[in-house]
Amino acid sequence: MAEFVQSRVEDYVPVLLQLERVGLLTEKEARTVIKKVTALEYKLKRRSLNKEDFINYIQYEINFLELLFKRRQRIGYFFKKGEIEAVIKQKVHCLFQRATEKWRDDLQLWMSHVEICKKWNSKQQLSRIFSSLLAVHSDKPALWIMAAKWEFEDQLSSETARNIFLRALRFHPDSAKLYQEYFRMELMSVEKQKNEKEILRRANLDTAKDLYSGEILNCGLARVVYKAAVQNIKGAKFHLSLLSIAKHFKFTKDLQRKILADLQRLYAEDPHTWDFLARQELSDELPAPEAPKSKQKKAEILAQKEEQCSRVYERALASLQTESMWELYVSFCLERYKRKTNSEELKQQRQDRLLSTFQAAHDAGLLPQARYYDWISLLFTLEKGDLAVQLLEAATDRFPGSVDMWKKRLELLITLKAENLEKVFEKALALVKTQESLPLWELMVDWSEMERSEKATESLYQKLVLNPNTTKTMKVKYLQWTYRIQGYKRARKVFSSLQENRPFSEDFFKMMIDIEKDQEKSKMGNLREYYERALREFGAAKPDIWLSYIKEELSHAEGKPENCGPIHWRAIKVLQGPAVEEFVNKYALLQSGHL
């Protein structure tokens, strides 16, 4: 083992001697580097290899290169820069190669090597890395895309990028992302060739016509990719994604018409097709002579276009009455309503259209649940609270199991101080799942605290602390309410009556500790009792409770600092897993005054 290490270190000596001769390193620094490199090499010769040793060695070499760069900049000496640095860089590449051969599945290690190669502009090395990486991680489409993108953009090799995409599609014939990026690459390749041809034409070179194929310049390869893509990946969304890519290139008008025609032929009944066709009405531009000049005229034309969009949606709904179709229509109306405009007429038209669309979707029984919240919010903005109440009643009838919908309705009734509130609460609790009812109970006790008698509220709390679905939260709220309304002594009695009634939350004990500390003369004996009770429940997993206990002994007037040692010892014994390390680190910060 020593012979191998010595051999590797000796390879390093000529580099250090050169650096010493030119004044970039002192003799002492060179010896330090030799010692450090020797130690790192020995670590790599252990029987059980550790990934961290490789990473530390690589980081050391990179830091050494950074140091040399800064010193060269300072003294302005760049002689034999490439010759010297090439040896160190090659060392880093070799270390990465050995590490990735050992830990092939560690993608982060591979990507670190890729980033280093890009930083150092090591093109040949990076090409080899991508080849090895794709052989090991061929199941990841993103890596194929990265490799192809590098070949196309950095190596300027569309042919190699094309071959990578074709290989990738053999492994992932159903990857939509691969087809999208391959399609984009072919169009970018056409754009690049068209630009080159234009430059040659301007230079009056006759070779321009012979160098570039008319079929390729007419998006021939992109059409082949498109055809294969739509055969393998079905769905209007994917089809539209290809159309969106094509729209970024000015020379793809014919291709866009082809994609649009196929979309209408293959997915005539898909809501996303209709959504695209409707929105297309907005993007159609007027000829230059007809372009409006005044703001009012622009607003009128925009209103007409939005009306045309609305007609397309209504035509779609005539044959496609589905929730997804209504969702797209409502989304469009909501988007247009939120757009700012100075035209009051256009603003009113958008508002009326949105309200009528909400109502139509609701009447059809196809308005998605999330859109009811948007509708209610709009009604509040328009100060139509009575309509909002009616709407929420209808919404809870349609979605009787929705906790959020019932909560929204109850919150509105509480705000309006409705008389039938208790009956609505009872109905809601009867219809939603018991295990999901906590938000409703929380709302109910908050309302009870404000509107009902103290006795009725306490009775409700005593009922809810026994309910397994609400007990954890309600114990905290009950204790807090008791202290606020009935005082410290009553809160102590409530805590004592509940402290043996599992399950608990950590907040329950924290609340009682805060109540005790809120007293003018808090008793350390009581605080110890609460901390000990909390540690019985959460001591194995919550290092913060132990730390708070130690801080209390140190800072309280009646505290005993000598208790901190035994508490620390108990914490180390009781805590489990990562919690032990977290406790040790935070305790060190506490001792140094940083916590």
PDB file of C-alpha atoms in Angstrom, residues 306-307 310-311 313-314 317 321 326 329-330 332-334 337 347-365 367 375 378-379 382 384 387 391:
ATOM      1  CA  GLU A 306     -63.447  38.356 -25.583  1.00  0.00           C
ATOM      2  CA  GLU A 307     -67.043  37.958 -26.741  1.00  0.00           C
ATOM      3  CA  SER A 310     -67.003  33.287 -25.018  1.00  0.00           C
ATOM      4  CA  ARG A 311     -68.961  32.087 -28.058  1.00  0.00           C
ATOM      5  CA  TYR A 313     -66.631  28.170 -25.132  1.00  0.00           C
ATOM      6  CA  GLU A 314     -70.450  28.122 -25.364  1.00  0.00           C
ATOM      7  CA  LEU A 317     -70.392  23.342 -23.920  1.00  0.00           C
ATOM      8  CA  GLN A 321     -71.071  19.315 -20.767  1.00  0.00           C
ATOM      9  CA  TRP A 326     -66.724  24.432 -17.265  1.00  0.00           C
ATOM     10  CA  TYR A 329     -64.395  28.460 -19.186  1.00  0.00           C
ATOM     11  CA  VAL A 330     -64.609  29.846 -15.644  1.00  0.00           C
ATOM     12  CA  PHE A 332     -60.792  32.136 -18.674  1.00  0.00           C
ATOM     13  CA  CYS A 333     -63.519  34.490 -17.402  1.00  0.00           C
ATOM     14  CA  LEU A 334     -61.731  34.905 -14.071  1.00  0.00           C
ATOM     15  CA  TYR A 337     -61.903  39.827 -14.971  1.00  0.00           C
ATOM     16  CA  LYS A 347     -64.811  46.015 -16.778  1.00  0.00           C
ATOM     17  CA  GLN A 348     -68.590  45.692 -16.399  1.00  0.00           C
ATOM     18  CA  GLN A 349     -68.808  43.316 -19.360  1.00  0.00           C
ATOM     19  CA  ARG A 350     -66.159  41.041 -17.800  1.00  0.00           C
ATOM     20  CA  GLN A 351     -67.925  41.100 -14.437  1.00  0.00           C
ATOM     21  CA  ASP A 352     -71.315  40.230 -15.941  1.00  0.00           C
ATOM     22  CA  ARG A 353     -69.795  37.431 -18.007  1.00  0.00           C
ATOM     23  CA  LEU A 354     -68.027  35.959 -14.976  1.00  0.00           C
ATOM     24  CA  LEU A 355     -71.159  36.042 -12.798  1.00  0.00           C
ATOM     25  CA  SER A 356     -73.316  34.498 -15.514  1.00  0.00           C
ATOM     26  CA  THR A 357     -70.704  31.754 -16.136  1.00  0.00           C
ATOM     27  CA  PHE A 358     -70.538  30.942 -12.423  1.00  0.00           C
ATOM     28  CA  GLN A 359     -74.335  30.710 -12.316  1.00  0.00           C
ATOM     29  CA  ALA A 360     -74.599  28.598 -15.467  1.00  0.00           C
ATOM     30  CA  ALA A 361     -71.961  26.130 -14.238  1.00  0.00           C
ATOM     31  CA  HIS A 362     -73.698  25.929 -10.851  1.00  0.00           C
ATOM     32  CA  ASP A 363     -77.107  25.348 -12.459  1.00  0.00           C
ATOM     33  CA  ALA A 364     -75.587  22.571 -14.554  1.00  0.00           C
ATOM     34  CA  GLY A 365     -74.195  21.008 -11.360  1.00  0.00           C
ATOM     35  CA  LEU A 367     -68.952  23.957 -11.082  1.00  0.00           C
ATOM     36  CA  TRP A 375     -67.512  33.094  -6.631  1.00  0.00           C
ATOM     37  CA  LEU A 378     -66.457  38.017  -5.863  1.00  0.00           C
ATOM     38  CA  LEU A 379     -69.867  38.426  -4.205  1.00  0.00           C
ATOM     39  CA  LEU A 382     -69.530  43.388  -4.843  1.00  0.00           C
ATOM     40  CA  LYS A 384     -73.714  40.957  -2.054  1.00  0.00           C
ATOM     41  CA  LEU A 387     -76.406  36.070  -2.248  1.00  0.00           C
ATOM     42  CA  LEU A 391     -74.773  30.268  -2.535  1.00  0.00           C
TER      43      LEU A 391
END
